[in-house]
Amino acid sequence: MVLIIGAGIGGLTLALKLHSLGVASRIYEAVPKIKSLGVGINILPHAMRELCHLGLEQDIALNSVETQEVQFFNRFGQHIFTDNRGRFGGYEWPQYSIHRGVLQSILLEAVIQRLGHEAVVTNHRLIDLKQTETEVQAIFEIAADKTSQVKVLGDVLIGCDGIHSTVRRKLNPKNDPLVYSGITMWRGVTKWPGFLTGATMIYAGWLQTGKVIAYPIEKADVDGNQLINWLCEFYCSSQKGEGDWGKPGELKDFIWSCDEMNFNWLDIPAMIKRAEFIFEYPMVDRNPLAKWTKERVTLLGDAAHPMYPRGSNGAGQAILDAVDLAKRLSSKVMHQEALELYEHERRPRTTEVVHANRTVPPDAILKEVYDRTGDKPFDEIEDIIKRDELELIANNYKTIAGFDRTSLET
Ligand SMILES: Cc1cc2nc3c(=O)[nH]c(=O)nc-3n(C[C@H](O)[C@H](O)[C@H](O)COP(=O)(O)OP(=O)(O)OC[C@H]3O[C@@H](n4cnc5c(N)ncnc54)[C@H](O)[C@@H]3O)c2cc1C
């Protein structure tokens, strides 16, 4: 029995993939009820390939927007570059923009349908674990009654318990703090008239003065309105908060940074001011670990490699981890060896993504133009930077994160 700690994107995908390969698992989740939390995320073609193999594309397509392109602008609304995405970019696999909670619900429903209700045990917060030569013991606290504990035995235990992972802390008790990037972001969703293709993701501005990302995560209603996911981010002098995805944010703390971004096809400040709610999130990660696995226990997703939430890779890398680990656990090798082989494959790859998100993120194009223009409007983008160079920068990130077209054709 594989004990999976955490019913987030990684844990649920792992249970589905293990089931498809004939391996028994059970998920233990801390919260009493799994609610539709978070805002928008993108499922890139590398992760979509795996979700398609799991038979989930139809449900995802019905409840999301198939992303056509990413358009980059400076803060004056001047167009820099268009990057066609998913099938619109010649990939075999699509890219979808979706509410995180909706994706989680789709995965959860699939787990319950395929594995049964008993496969997801809520209200169980892992507080400790012990290992012997033959098994692993997980110790849970029951949320409603903190005095009672439950002990469960399994063959292996996989920590899919997110950026504040208890499993990671148990394996690496020392010196593993959150690392603040110096960037804070404010995020939210607004029902707003669709813009550009109605399936376009935009990046505008740069971090010195304020950068905005916006994309629709629901199809248009009869009035042409869509649920738009937006985020606004910039360099801040100090970190506030500890990476709590649910921390409320305030308009006054950031709206000035995008006040002039009223483009003729989208009035960004007006859209943000009509948000249903605002979250504030410091862009944090942790330094990559030298080891994920200890005997019968390993880490997956944000627990293994928390990364800055840029480049749409948090969920994507968790999905790729889950598929790789499930394949290893279903193979003929011993459990411990399966975990080691998984770590051997996935740790170097995800370490590269953690570093890329710190140094050469997917929107490095915007920094390049910001630096070369001195944050001034340009006459022709070709005078500033050639298309070949823009493509090179965009493709560099895709290759590191494993979603360049060539890698996905194999
Ligand atoms: C509430 C929430 C909102 C989020 N919102 C966004 C967002 O808007 N945009 C974005 O890009 N990313 C968001 N994320 C992060 C994003 O989901 C992850 O980066 C990515 O999907 C990787 O998934 P994961 O499965 O590794 O971790 P997560 O999706 O974070 O899932 C971890 C799960 O483990 C559970 N857990 C934690 N500790 C324990 C424990 N001790 N015992 C048992 N269970 C435990 C958590 O409750 C959670 O369900 C959010 C995460 C959470 C938990």
Short mmCIF file of C-alpha atoms in Angstrom, two decimals, residues 6-394:
data_model
loop_
_atom_site.label_atom_id
_atom_site.label_comp_id
_atom_site.label_asym_id
_atom_site.label_seq_id
_atom_site.Cartn_x
_atom_site.Cartn_y
_atom_site.Cartn_z
CA GLY A 6 -1.80 15.46 0.68
CA ALA A 7 -4.72 15.60 -1.79
CA GLY A 8 -3.34 18.46 -3.87
CA ILE A 9 -2.59 18.28 -7.58
CA GLY A 10 0.43 15.99 -7.11
CA GLY A 11 -1.10 13.56 -4.61
CA LEU A 12 -4.32 13.08 -6.59
CA THR A 13 -2.46 12.55 -9.88
CA LEU A 14 -0.21 10.00 -8.19
CA ALA A 15 -3.22 8.01 -6.92
CA LEU A 16 -4.78 8.02 -10.41
CA LYS A 17 -1.62 6.93 -12.16
CA LEU A 18 -0.87 4.20 -9.59
CA HIS A 19 -4.44 2.91 -9.98
CA SER A 20 -4.08 2.80 -13.78
CA LEU A 21 -0.98 0.63 -13.28
CA GLY A 22 -2.58 -1.67 -10.72
CA VAL A 23 -0.90 -0.34 -7.55
CA ALA A 24 -2.99 0.27 -4.40
CA SER A 25 -2.76 3.62 -2.63
CA ARG A 26 -4.63 5.77 -0.13
CA ILE A 27 -4.49 9.56 0.23
CA TYR A 28 -4.47 11.25 3.64
CA GLU A 29 -5.41 14.95 3.58
CA ALA A 30 -5.20 17.40 6.48
CA VAL A 31 -8.27 19.53 5.76
CA PRO A 32 -11.70 18.22 6.82
CA LYS A 33 -13.25 19.10 3.45
CA ILE A 34 -11.45 19.74 0.15
CA LYS A 35 -12.66 23.12 -1.10
CA SER A 36 -12.08 24.84 -4.42
CA LEU A 37 -9.18 27.08 -3.33
CA GLY A 38 -6.66 29.20 -5.21
CA VAL A 39 -6.97 31.13 -8.44
CA GLY A 40 -5.81 30.40 -11.99
CA ILE A 41 -3.09 28.06 -13.17
CA ASN A 42 -1.93 26.86 -16.57
CA ILE A 43 -1.54 23.23 -17.50
CA LEU A 44 1.29 23.15 -20.01
CA PRO A 45 1.53 20.55 -22.80
CA HIS A 46 3.98 18.30 -20.91
CA ALA A 47 1.53 17.90 -18.03
CA MET A 48 -1.51 17.81 -20.33
CA ARG A 49 0.02 14.87 -22.18
CA GLU A 50 -0.09 12.91 -18.91
CA LEU A 51 -3.60 14.06 -17.98
CA CYS A 52 -4.79 13.10 -21.49
CA HIS A 53 -3.31 9.62 -20.95
CA LEU A 54 -5.33 9.46 -17.72
CA GLY A 55 -8.50 10.20 -19.73
CA LEU A 56 -9.12 13.62 -18.17
CA GLU A 57 -8.93 15.94 -21.16
CA GLN A 58 -12.66 16.16 -21.78
CA ASP A 59 -13.45 17.25 -18.21
CA ILE A 60 -10.61 19.76 -18.25
CA ALA A 61 -11.58 21.17 -21.67
CA LEU A 62 -15.19 21.66 -20.54
CA ASN A 63 -14.16 23.65 -17.47
CA SER A 64 -11.32 25.82 -18.72
CA VAL A 65 -9.97 27.82 -21.64
CA GLU A 66 -7.68 26.24 -24.21
CA THR A 67 -4.84 28.74 -24.32
CA GLN A 68 -4.02 29.95 -27.83
CA GLU A 69 -1.10 32.28 -27.27
CA VAL A 70 0.95 34.34 -24.85
CA GLN A 71 1.41 37.99 -25.84
CA PHE A 72 4.13 40.14 -24.27
CA PHE A 73 3.85 43.95 -23.95
CA ASN A 74 5.81 46.74 -22.31
CA ARG A 75 4.01 48.84 -19.73
CA PHE A 76 2.91 51.27 -22.45
CA GLY A 77 0.92 48.50 -24.12
CA GLN A 78 3.35 48.15 -27.06
CA HIS A 79 3.43 44.63 -28.43
CA ILE A 80 6.76 42.80 -28.13
CA PHE A 81 6.18 39.15 -29.01
CA THR A 82 3.49 36.52 -29.50
CA ASP A 83 4.18 32.92 -28.52
CA ASN A 84 1.57 30.48 -29.85
CA ARG A 85 0.78 27.80 -27.30
CA GLY A 86 -0.31 24.18 -27.18
CA ARG A 87 -2.06 22.93 -30.31
CA PHE A 88 -2.07 26.52 -31.64
CA GLY A 89 1.73 26.38 -31.49
CA GLY A 90 1.97 23.10 -33.39
CA TYR A 91 2.15 20.84 -30.32
CA GLU A 92 0.39 17.51 -30.25
CA TRP A 93 -0.84 18.39 -26.74
CA PRO A 94 -2.96 21.35 -25.64
CA GLN A 95 -2.41 23.98 -22.96
CA TYR A 96 -5.32 24.92 -20.68
CA SER A 97 -5.89 27.84 -18.31
CA ILE A 98 -8.03 26.71 -15.40
CA HIS A 99 -8.99 27.56 -11.83
CA ARG A 100 -6.73 25.55 -9.48
CA GLY A 101 -9.74 24.47 -7.44
CA VAL A 102 -11.54 23.23 -10.55
CA LEU A 103 -8.54 21.14 -11.59
CA GLN A 104 -8.28 19.73 -8.07
CA SER A 105 -12.02 18.86 -8.12
CA ILE A 106 -11.69 17.09 -11.49
CA LEU A 107 -8.80 15.00 -10.15
CA LEU A 108 -10.62 14.30 -6.88
CA GLU A 109 -13.81 13.20 -8.67
CA ALA A 110 -11.76 10.88 -10.87
CA VAL A 111 -10.03 9.36 -7.83
CA ILE A 112 -13.35 8.75 -6.07
CA GLN A 113 -14.95 7.28 -9.20
CA ARG A 114 -12.04 4.98 -10.00
CA LEU A 115 -10.67 4.06 -6.55
CA GLY A 116 -13.76 4.55 -4.36
CA HIS A 117 -14.60 7.01 -1.57
CA GLU A 118 -12.32 5.29 0.92
CA ALA A 119 -9.27 6.19 -1.21
CA VAL A 120 -9.27 9.77 0.14
CA VAL A 121 -9.19 10.14 3.91
CA THR A 122 -9.71 13.78 4.93
CA ASN A 123 -9.24 15.36 8.34
CA HIS A 124 -5.92 13.49 8.82
CA ARG A 125 -2.92 15.76 9.32
CA LEU A 126 0.39 13.89 9.23
CA ILE A 127 2.44 14.82 12.29
CA ASP A 128 5.10 12.12 12.38
CA LEU A 129 6.45 9.04 10.61
CA LYS A 130 8.58 6.04 11.54
CA GLN A 131 10.27 3.41 9.42
CA THR A 132 11.38 -0.17 9.96
CA GLU A 133 13.07 -2.47 7.48
CA THR A 134 9.74 -3.76 6.23
CA GLU A 135 7.22 -0.92 6.55
CA VAL A 136 6.54 2.72 7.25
CA GLN A 137 4.21 4.07 9.92
CA ALA A 138 2.36 7.37 9.47
CA ILE A 139 1.00 9.14 12.53
CA PHE A 140 -1.93 11.50 12.02
CA GLU A 141 -3.69 14.05 14.14
CA ILE A 142 -7.44 14.28 13.64
CA ALA A 143 -8.31 17.96 13.13
CA ALA A 144 -11.56 18.00 15.09
CA ASP A 145 -9.97 16.34 18.10
CA LYS A 146 -6.29 17.19 18.43
CA THR A 147 -5.88 14.80 21.33
CA SER A 148 -6.50 11.66 19.30
CA GLN A 149 -3.96 10.16 16.94
CA VAL A 150 -4.28 7.52 14.26
CA LYS A 151 -1.44 5.25 13.12
CA VAL A 152 -1.39 3.72 9.63
CA LEU A 153 1.08 1.24 8.12
CA GLY A 154 2.19 1.16 4.50
CA ASP A 155 4.94 -0.09 2.20
CA VAL A 156 6.04 3.42 1.21
CA LEU A 157 5.01 6.97 2.09
CA ILE A 158 5.03 9.84 -0.40
CA GLY A 159 5.04 13.43 0.90
CA CYS A 160 2.77 15.39 -1.47
CA ASP A 161 2.01 17.90 1.27
CA GLY A 162 2.98 21.13 -0.46
CA ILE A 163 5.36 23.99 0.19
CA HIS A 164 5.08 23.69 4.01
CA SER A 165 5.57 19.91 3.91
CA THR A 166 5.76 18.05 7.22
CA VAL A 167 7.31 15.02 5.47
CA ARG A 168 10.12 17.22 4.11
CA ARG A 169 10.71 18.62 7.61
CA LYS A 170 10.88 15.11 9.06
CA LEU A 171 13.47 14.05 6.47
CA ASN A 172 15.44 17.34 6.60
CA PRO A 173 14.91 18.84 10.02
CA LYS A 174 17.60 21.51 9.72
CA ASN A 175 18.28 24.66 7.74
CA ASP A 176 15.60 24.58 5.06
CA PRO A 177 13.95 28.03 5.25
CA LEU A 178 11.64 29.68 2.75
CA VAL A 179 13.70 31.92 0.47
CA TYR A 180 12.08 35.22 -0.54
CA SER A 181 12.74 36.45 -4.07
CA GLY A 182 12.19 40.13 -3.23
CA ILE A 183 9.01 40.02 -5.31
CA THR A 184 5.50 40.10 -3.91
CA MET A 185 2.44 39.40 -5.98
CA TRP A 186 -1.22 40.18 -5.65
CA ARG A 187 -3.66 37.84 -7.37
CA GLY A 188 -7.35 37.65 -8.01
CA VAL A 189 -10.15 36.97 -10.48
CA THR A 190 -12.63 39.37 -12.09
CA LYS A 191 -15.61 38.70 -14.35
CA TRP A 192 -14.75 40.94 -17.32
CA PRO A 193 -15.31 41.24 -21.07
CA GLY A 194 -13.02 38.86 -22.96
CA PHE A 195 -9.95 40.46 -24.55
CA LEU A 196 -7.85 39.75 -27.66
CA THR A 197 -8.66 36.17 -28.83
CA GLY A 198 -10.60 35.32 -25.66
CA ALA A 199 -7.93 32.66 -25.10
CA THR A 200 -4.85 34.90 -24.84
CA MET A 201 -2.54 35.16 -21.86
CA ILE A 202 -0.82 38.55 -21.52
CA TYR A 203 2.35 39.64 -19.76
CA ALA A 204 2.87 43.42 -19.50
CA GLY A 205 5.49 45.67 -17.89
CA TRP A 206 8.45 44.60 -15.77
CA LEU A 207 9.15 44.05 -12.08
CA GLN A 208 10.93 47.35 -11.40
CA THR A 209 7.76 49.32 -12.08
CA GLY A 210 5.09 46.63 -11.94
CA LYS A 211 4.27 43.61 -14.07
CA VAL A 212 0.81 42.24 -14.83
CA ILE A 213 -0.20 38.80 -16.07
CA ALA A 214 -3.82 38.14 -17.08
CA TYR A 215 -5.68 35.28 -18.75
CA PRO A 216 -9.21 33.91 -18.89
CA ILE A 217 -9.95 30.70 -16.98
CA GLU A 218 -13.59 30.27 -17.99
CA LYS A 219 -15.38 30.35 -21.30
CA ALA A 220 -17.38 33.49 -22.18
CA ASP A 221 -20.94 33.77 -20.87
CA VAL A 222 -23.82 35.00 -23.04
CA ASP A 223 -22.70 38.61 -22.51
CA GLY A 224 -19.14 37.88 -23.61
CA ASN A 225 -17.75 38.08 -20.04
CA GLN A 226 -15.09 35.68 -18.84
CA LEU A 227 -13.55 34.96 -15.46
CA ILE A 228 -10.13 36.61 -15.82
CA ASN A 229 -7.28 35.51 -13.60
CA TRP A 230 -4.84 38.36 -13.03
CA LEU A 231 -1.74 38.99 -11.00
CA CYS A 232 0.32 42.08 -10.36
CA GLU A 233 3.86 41.85 -9.00
CA PHE A 234 6.94 43.95 -8.32
CA TYR A 235 10.08 44.17 -6.19
CA CYS A 236 9.32 45.02 -2.56
CA SER A 237 11.70 46.15 0.14
CA SER A 238 10.74 43.43 2.62
CA GLN A 239 8.89 40.16 2.80
CA LYS A 240 5.45 40.11 4.36
CA GLY A 241 3.95 36.72 5.15
CA GLU A 242 5.12 33.15 4.93
CA GLY A 243 3.77 31.80 1.68
CA ASP A 244 0.15 31.42 2.75
CA TRP A 245 -1.93 30.91 -0.42
CA GLY A 246 -5.04 32.25 1.33
CA LYS A 247 -3.70 35.54 2.76
CA PRO A 248 -6.01 38.46 1.78
CA GLY A 249 -4.41 41.40 -0.03
CA GLU A 250 -5.34 45.08 -0.29
CA LEU A 251 -5.78 47.09 -3.48
CA LYS A 252 -3.99 50.15 -2.12
CA ASP A 253 -0.75 48.19 -1.67
CA PHE A 254 -0.26 47.58 -5.40
CA ILE A 255 -2.78 49.25 -7.71
CA TRP A 256 -0.52 52.27 -8.25
CA SER A 257 1.99 50.01 -10.02
CA CYS A 258 -0.37 49.34 -12.93
CA ASP A 259 -2.51 52.49 -12.82
CA GLU A 260 -1.46 53.57 -16.31
CA MET A 261 -1.97 50.21 -17.98
CA ASN A 262 -5.21 51.13 -19.67
CA PHE A 263 -4.71 49.63 -23.14
CA ASN A 264 -7.36 50.08 -25.80
CA TRP A 265 -8.16 46.35 -25.69
CA LEU A 266 -8.04 45.95 -21.87
CA ASP A 267 -8.32 48.45 -19.02
CA ILE A 268 -6.15 46.59 -16.50
CA PRO A 269 -6.62 48.84 -13.44
CA ALA A 270 -10.40 48.96 -13.96
CA MET A 271 -10.51 45.16 -14.20
CA ILE A 272 -8.42 44.71 -11.05
CA LYS A 273 -10.56 47.17 -9.10
CA ARG A 274 -13.59 44.98 -9.80
CA ALA A 275 -11.97 41.82 -8.40
CA GLU A 276 -14.10 39.42 -6.37
CA PHE A 277 -11.25 39.12 -3.86
CA ILE A 278 -7.49 39.71 -3.69
CA PHE A 279 -4.74 37.46 -2.34
CA GLU A 280 -1.22 38.60 -1.44
CA TYR A 281 1.61 36.10 -1.87
CA PRO A 282 5.37 36.64 -1.39
CA MET A 283 7.23 34.84 -4.13
CA VAL A 284 9.08 32.22 -2.10
CA ASP A 285 10.78 28.90 -2.73
CA ARG A 286 13.32 26.74 -0.87
CA ASN A 287 16.85 25.82 -1.85
CA PRO A 288 16.88 22.48 -3.73
CA LEU A 289 17.62 19.48 -1.50
CA ALA A 290 20.56 17.14 -2.02
CA LYS A 291 18.26 14.19 -1.26
CA TRP A 292 14.51 13.56 -1.40
CA THR A 293 14.39 9.92 -0.41
CA LYS A 294 15.07 8.12 2.85
CA GLU A 295 14.46 4.39 2.62
CA ARG A 296 10.65 4.04 2.21
CA VAL A 297 9.79 7.73 2.14
CA THR A 298 10.15 10.32 -0.61
CA LEU A 299 8.82 13.73 -1.65
CA LEU A 300 6.80 14.91 -4.66
CA GLY A 301 5.58 18.24 -6.09
CA ASP A 302 5.97 21.36 -3.96
CA ALA A 303 7.11 19.27 -1.00
CA ALA A 304 10.12 18.14 -3.07
CA HIS A 305 10.88 21.29 -5.08
CA PRO A 306 8.90 24.38 -4.07
CA MET A 307 9.47 26.91 -6.84
CA TYR A 308 8.43 30.46 -7.58
CA PRO A 309 4.93 30.32 -9.05
CA ARG A 310 6.00 31.66 -12.41
CA GLY A 311 6.15 29.84 -15.69
CA SER A 312 3.07 27.75 -14.86
CA ASN A 313 5.26 24.92 -13.63
CA GLY A 314 4.27 24.21 -10.00
CA ALA A 315 1.34 21.99 -10.91
CA GLY A 316 3.02 20.74 -14.11
CA GLN A 317 6.16 19.43 -12.41
CA ALA A 318 4.06 17.79 -9.67
CA ILE A 319 2.11 15.93 -12.38
CA LEU A 320 5.33 14.81 -14.11
CA ASP A 321 6.76 13.62 -10.75
CA ALA A 322 3.58 11.64 -10.06
CA VAL A 323 3.66 9.83 -13.40
CA ASP A 324 7.34 8.95 -13.12
CA LEU A 325 7.02 7.69 -9.54
CA ALA A 326 3.91 5.62 -10.31
CA LYS A 327 5.70 3.91 -13.20
CA ARG A 328 8.66 3.05 -10.95
CA LEU A 329 6.44 1.72 -8.17
CA SER A 330 4.57 -0.50 -10.63
CA SER A 331 7.77 -1.96 -12.04
CA LYS A 332 9.44 -5.11 -10.77
CA VAL A 333 12.08 -3.35 -8.64
CA MET A 334 11.96 -3.23 -4.83
CA HIS A 335 10.14 -0.28 -3.27
CA GLN A 336 13.22 1.53 -2.01
CA GLU A 337 14.93 1.14 -5.36
CA ALA A 338 11.83 2.52 -7.13
CA LEU A 339 11.97 5.64 -4.96
CA GLU A 340 15.69 6.08 -5.61
CA LEU A 341 15.23 5.70 -9.38
CA TYR A 342 12.42 8.26 -9.32
CA GLU A 343 14.57 10.73 -7.40
CA HIS A 344 17.48 10.10 -9.76
CA GLU A 345 15.28 11.06 -12.72
CA ARG A 346 13.23 13.92 -11.29
CA ARG A 347 15.47 15.75 -8.78
CA PRO A 348 18.02 17.12 -11.29
CA ARG A 349 15.27 18.17 -13.72
CA THR A 350 13.19 20.01 -11.15
CA THR A 351 16.28 21.57 -9.57
CA GLU A 352 16.95 23.18 -12.95
CA VAL A 353 13.42 24.58 -13.05
CA VAL A 354 13.77 26.00 -9.52
CA HIS A 355 16.97 27.76 -10.61
CA ALA A 356 15.50 28.92 -13.94
CA ASN A 357 12.52 30.46 -12.15
CA ARG A 358 14.98 32.43 -10.03
CA THR A 359 17.26 33.55 -12.85
CA VAL A 360 15.85 33.19 -16.39
CA PRO A 361 12.06 32.96 -16.02
CA PRO A 362 9.64 32.58 -18.95
CA ASP A 363 9.13 36.34 -19.11
CA ALA A 364 12.84 37.16 -19.31
CA ILE A 365 11.85 38.77 -22.64
CA LEU A 366 10.26 41.63 -20.71
CA LYS A 367 13.40 42.27 -18.70
CA GLU A 368 15.48 42.32 -21.87
CA VAL A 369 13.25 44.93 -23.48
CA TYR A 370 13.02 46.94 -20.25
CA ASP A 371 16.84 47.04 -20.01
CA ARG A 372 17.43 47.83 -23.70
CA THR A 373 14.84 50.64 -23.89
CA GLY A 374 15.60 52.10 -20.46
CA ASP A 375 11.85 51.72 -19.76
CA LYS A 376 10.89 54.06 -22.62
CA PRO A 377 8.41 53.46 -25.46
CA PHE A 378 10.03 52.21 -28.70
CA ASP A 379 9.25 52.99 -32.36
CA GLU A 380 9.74 49.47 -33.74
CA ILE A 381 10.42 46.39 -31.64
CA GLU A 382 12.79 45.13 -34.38
CA ASP A 383 15.09 48.10 -33.57
CA ILE A 384 15.34 46.88 -29.99
CA ILE A 385 15.48 43.10 -30.31
CA LYS A 386 15.15 40.73 -33.26
CA ARG A 387 12.46 38.07 -33.42
CA ASP A 388 15.08 35.26 -33.48
CA GLU A 389 16.44 36.45 -30.18
CA LEU A 390 12.97 36.67 -28.63
CA GLU A 391 12.24 33.13 -29.77
CA LEU A 392 15.54 31.93 -28.34
CA ILE A 393 14.73 33.38 -24.92
CA ALA A 394 11.21 31.89 -24.94
#
